[in-house]
Amino acid sequence: RPIRESLNTVRHDSVLPWVLSTYAVLLCFSPSPALMLPVFAVSVLHATPEHLGFLFSSIGIGSIVGAILLAAHGRDARKGQLHIAGVLLSSVALAGFALSRHLQYSVAALLVLGIGQSVAATSAMTLLQMRVSAAIRGRAMSLNTLLVMGLRPLGDFPLGALMSALGAPTAVLLGAFLIGAYGSAIEFLRPSIHSA
């Protein structure tokens, strides 16, 4: 029931459906680090366990940097624009990681990916809290749990299968393209998101 009430509230908003849909696409088509990084470390980068630690750390550091940047400069910025920027930055960084064959470039791409995903996620949740009434705010946040705990693992299943069938770089590049295409479509076709 809380999720149903939250969805009804979101559906009647002019901005939230597009913000949450781009966030959902990002979660669904961006492989989780636990799925993606070990595969790339072994089969693409031929990295050592220590190097795998660098890969995991870089995306974590990027997430922290993204949160700090958003906190420092996001007070007066439009959250809708920040959200789309984070989604598109994540798409570019994910594509860069898929194309990289060198550890240092992969670390840099993951750092940027962490920043983009952090900005996209934080701005989406900020908008969700700002644009619903106080009475339903807690229930609306259950949508975040649904997206993170539901869509991310659900998306890992087909992406894992695609990695086996097409190879990890091709599968991740395809995911990056889908994220970028949807984010670009929202950017140009839904101008209302810029006013949020």
Short mmCIF file of C-alpha atoms in Angstrom, two decimals:
data_model
loop_
_atom_site.label_atom_id
_atom_site.label_comp_id
_atom_site.label_asym_id
_atom_site.label_seq_id
_atom_site.Cartn_x
_atom_site.Cartn_y
_atom_site.Cartn_z
CA ARG A 1 0.00 0.00 0.00
CA PRO A 2 2.72 2.62 0.81
CA ILE A 3 4.35 2.02 -2.57
CA ARG A 4 0.99 2.28 -4.36
CA GLU A 5 0.23 5.58 -2.65
CA SER A 6 3.68 6.87 -3.50
CA LEU A 7 3.31 5.89 -7.15
CA ASN A 8 -0.04 7.68 -7.36
CA THR A 9 1.54 10.84 -5.97
CA VAL A 10 4.53 10.64 -8.31
CA ARG A 11 2.35 9.97 -11.35
CA HIS A 12 0.51 13.28 -10.95
CA ASP A 13 3.71 15.34 -10.68
CA SER A 14 5.10 17.07 -13.78
CA VAL A 15 8.74 16.19 -13.06
CA LEU A 16 9.05 13.14 -10.82
CA PRO A 17 7.99 10.48 -13.37
CA TRP A 18 10.85 11.48 -15.67
CA VAL A 19 13.39 11.87 -12.88
CA LEU A 20 12.58 8.49 -11.36
CA SER A 21 12.43 6.79 -14.75
CA THR A 22 15.94 7.99 -15.68
CA TYR A 23 17.16 6.89 -12.25
CA ALA A 24 15.53 3.49 -12.83
CA VAL A 25 17.19 3.14 -16.24
CA LEU A 26 20.55 4.05 -14.71
CA LEU A 27 20.16 1.41 -12.00
CA CYS A 28 18.87 -1.24 -14.38
CA PHE A 29 21.43 -0.91 -17.17
CA SER A 30 24.52 0.00 -15.17
CA PRO A 31 25.95 -3.26 -13.80
CA SER A 32 26.64 -3.39 -10.10
CA PRO A 33 30.35 -3.18 -9.24
CA ALA A 34 30.22 -6.64 -7.66
CA LEU A 35 29.17 -8.09 -11.04
CA MET A 36 31.22 -5.93 -13.38
CA LEU A 37 34.58 -5.30 -11.77
CA PRO A 38 35.80 -8.87 -11.11
CA VAL A 39 34.94 -9.85 -14.69
CA PHE A 40 36.83 -6.89 -16.15
CA ALA A 41 39.75 -7.36 -13.77
CA VAL A 42 40.26 -10.98 -14.85
CA SER A 43 39.25 -11.08 -18.52
CA VAL A 44 39.92 -7.55 -19.79
CA LEU A 45 42.51 -5.82 -17.61
CA HIS A 46 44.33 -8.98 -16.44
CA ALA A 47 44.67 -7.28 -13.08
CA THR A 48 45.93 -8.59 -9.75
CA PRO A 49 43.73 -8.76 -6.63
CA GLU A 50 45.38 -5.54 -5.45
CA HIS A 51 44.37 -3.84 -8.69
CA LEU A 52 40.80 -5.08 -8.21
CA GLY A 53 40.84 -3.28 -4.88
CA PHE A 54 41.83 -0.08 -6.67
CA LEU A 55 38.88 -0.49 -9.04
CA PHE A 56 36.39 -0.92 -6.21
CA SER A 57 37.93 1.96 -4.26
CA SER A 58 37.82 4.36 -7.20
CA ILE A 59 34.07 4.07 -7.69
CA GLY A 60 33.56 4.49 -3.94
CA ILE A 61 35.77 7.57 -3.83
CA GLY A 62 33.88 8.96 -6.81
CA SER A 63 30.60 8.53 -4.96
CA ILE A 64 31.96 10.47 -2.00
CA VAL A 65 33.33 13.23 -4.24
CA GLY A 66 29.98 13.48 -6.04
CA ALA A 67 28.11 13.84 -2.75
CA ILE A 68 30.53 16.54 -1.55
CA LEU A 69 30.27 18.46 -4.83
CA LEU A 70 26.50 18.31 -4.73
CA ALA A 71 26.41 19.49 -1.12
CA ALA A 72 28.82 22.34 -1.83
CA HIS A 73 27.33 23.64 -5.07
CA GLY A 74 23.84 22.19 -5.33
CA ARG A 75 21.94 24.53 -2.99
CA ASP A 76 21.00 27.03 -5.69
CA ALA A 77 21.20 24.69 -8.67
CA ARG A 78 18.20 23.12 -10.35
CA LYS A 79 18.05 19.53 -9.17
CA GLY A 80 16.42 18.31 -12.39
CA GLN A 81 19.33 19.57 -14.46
CA LEU A 82 21.82 18.09 -12.01
CA HIS A 83 20.04 14.76 -12.20
CA ILE A 84 20.18 14.58 -15.99
CA ALA A 85 23.81 15.73 -15.94
CA GLY A 86 24.63 12.93 -13.49
CA VAL A 87 22.87 10.33 -15.64
CA LEU A 88 24.65 11.45 -18.82
CA LEU A 89 28.01 11.66 -17.04
CA SER A 90 27.48 8.12 -15.77
CA SER A 91 26.73 6.94 -19.31
CA VAL A 92 29.92 8.48 -20.71
CA ALA A 93 32.05 7.14 -17.85
CA LEU A 94 30.56 3.65 -18.17
CA ALA A 95 31.30 3.66 -21.90
CA GLY A 96 34.84 4.83 -21.20
CA PHE A 97 35.33 2.01 -18.72
CA ALA A 98 33.98 -0.54 -21.21
CA LEU A 99 36.42 0.66 -23.88
CA SER A 100 39.45 0.91 -21.58
CA ARG A 101 42.16 -1.72 -21.69
CA HIS A 102 44.51 -0.03 -19.22
CA LEU A 103 44.18 0.01 -15.45
CA GLN A 104 44.82 3.73 -14.99
CA TYR A 105 42.14 4.70 -17.51
CA SER A 106 39.71 2.24 -15.95
CA VAL A 107 40.33 3.72 -12.49
CA ALA A 108 39.71 7.22 -13.84
CA ALA A 109 36.52 6.15 -15.61
CA LEU A 110 35.21 4.50 -12.44
CA LEU A 111 35.99 7.62 -10.42
CA VAL A 112 33.86 9.67 -12.84
CA LEU A 113 31.18 6.96 -12.83
CA GLY A 114 30.97 7.17 -9.05
CA ILE A 115 30.57 10.96 -9.24
CA GLY A 116 27.85 10.73 -11.88
CA GLN A 117 25.89 8.04 -10.11
CA SER A 118 26.11 9.87 -6.79
CA VAL A 119 24.86 13.12 -8.31
CA ALA A 120 22.05 11.34 -10.18
CA ALA A 121 20.88 9.36 -7.15
CA THR A 122 21.12 12.19 -4.62
CA SER A 123 19.37 14.74 -6.84
CA ALA A 124 16.59 12.24 -7.64
CA MET A 125 15.92 11.55 -3.97
CA THR A 126 16.14 15.26 -3.12
CA LEU A 127 13.51 16.04 -5.75
CA LEU A 128 11.32 13.20 -4.50
CA GLN A 129 11.38 14.61 -0.97
CA MET A 130 10.89 18.20 -2.09
CA ARG A 131 7.95 17.59 -4.42
CA VAL A 132 5.71 15.41 -2.24
CA SER A 133 3.75 16.50 0.80
CA ALA A 134 5.24 16.05 4.26
CA ALA A 135 2.51 13.56 5.12
CA ILE A 136 3.62 11.12 2.44
CA ARG A 137 7.35 11.86 2.35
CA GLY A 138 8.39 8.76 4.31
CA ARG A 139 6.25 6.49 2.16
CA ALA A 140 7.54 8.12 -1.01
CA MET A 141 11.09 7.25 0.02
CA SER A 142 10.09 3.59 -0.12
CA LEU A 143 10.39 4.03 -3.89
CA ASN A 144 14.14 4.50 -3.43
CA THR A 145 14.34 1.15 -1.67
CA LEU A 146 12.27 -0.44 -4.44
CA LEU A 147 14.55 0.96 -7.13
CA VAL A 148 17.89 0.21 -5.46
CA MET A 149 17.02 -3.19 -4.01
CA GLY A 150 14.76 -4.28 -6.86
CA LEU A 151 15.92 -2.89 -10.20
CA ARG A 152 19.68 -3.11 -9.71
CA PRO A 153 19.70 -6.90 -8.98
CA LEU A 154 17.03 -7.44 -11.63
CA GLY A 155 19.16 -5.67 -14.23
CA ASP A 156 22.22 -7.70 -13.29
CA PHE A 157 20.61 -10.92 -14.53
CA PRO A 158 20.31 -9.98 -18.23
CA LEU A 159 23.56 -8.01 -18.13
CA GLY A 160 25.36 -11.03 -16.70
CA ALA A 161 23.92 -13.17 -19.49
CA LEU A 162 24.97 -10.60 -22.09
CA MET A 163 28.48 -10.53 -20.66
CA SER A 164 28.69 -14.29 -21.17
CA ALA A 165 27.23 -14.15 -24.67
CA LEU A 166 28.79 -10.97 -26.09
CA GLY A 167 31.73 -10.34 -23.81
CA ALA A 168 31.89 -7.95 -20.86
CA PRO A 169 32.99 -4.81 -22.77
CA THR A 170 30.23 -5.12 -25.38
CA ALA A 171 27.53 -5.76 -22.78
CA VAL A 172 28.59 -2.81 -20.61
CA LEU A 173 28.91 -0.55 -23.66
CA LEU A 174 25.35 -1.50 -24.65
CA GLY A 175 24.15 -0.60 -21.16
CA ALA A 176 25.95 2.75 -21.35
CA PHE A 177 24.31 3.47 -24.70
CA LEU A 178 20.82 2.72 -23.38
CA ILE A 179 21.36 4.96 -20.35
CA GLY A 180 22.72 7.79 -22.50
CA ALA A 181 19.96 7.45 -25.09
CA TYR A 182 17.18 7.59 -22.51
CA GLY A 183 18.81 10.42 -20.57
CA SER A 184 19.26 12.42 -23.78
CA ALA A 185 15.64 11.82 -24.77
CA ILE A 186 14.43 13.16 -21.41
CA GLU A 187 16.82 16.10 -21.69
CA PHE A 188 15.40 17.22 -25.05
CA LEU A 189 11.79 16.01 -24.95
CA ARG A 190 10.82 16.92 -21.37
CA PRO A 191 11.75 20.56 -20.80
CA SER A 192 9.73 20.63 -17.56
CA ILE A 193 12.59 18.76 -15.88
CA HIS A 194 14.79 21.85 -16.24
CA SER A 195 12.51 23.89 -13.99
CA ALA A 196 12.80 21.45 -11.07
#
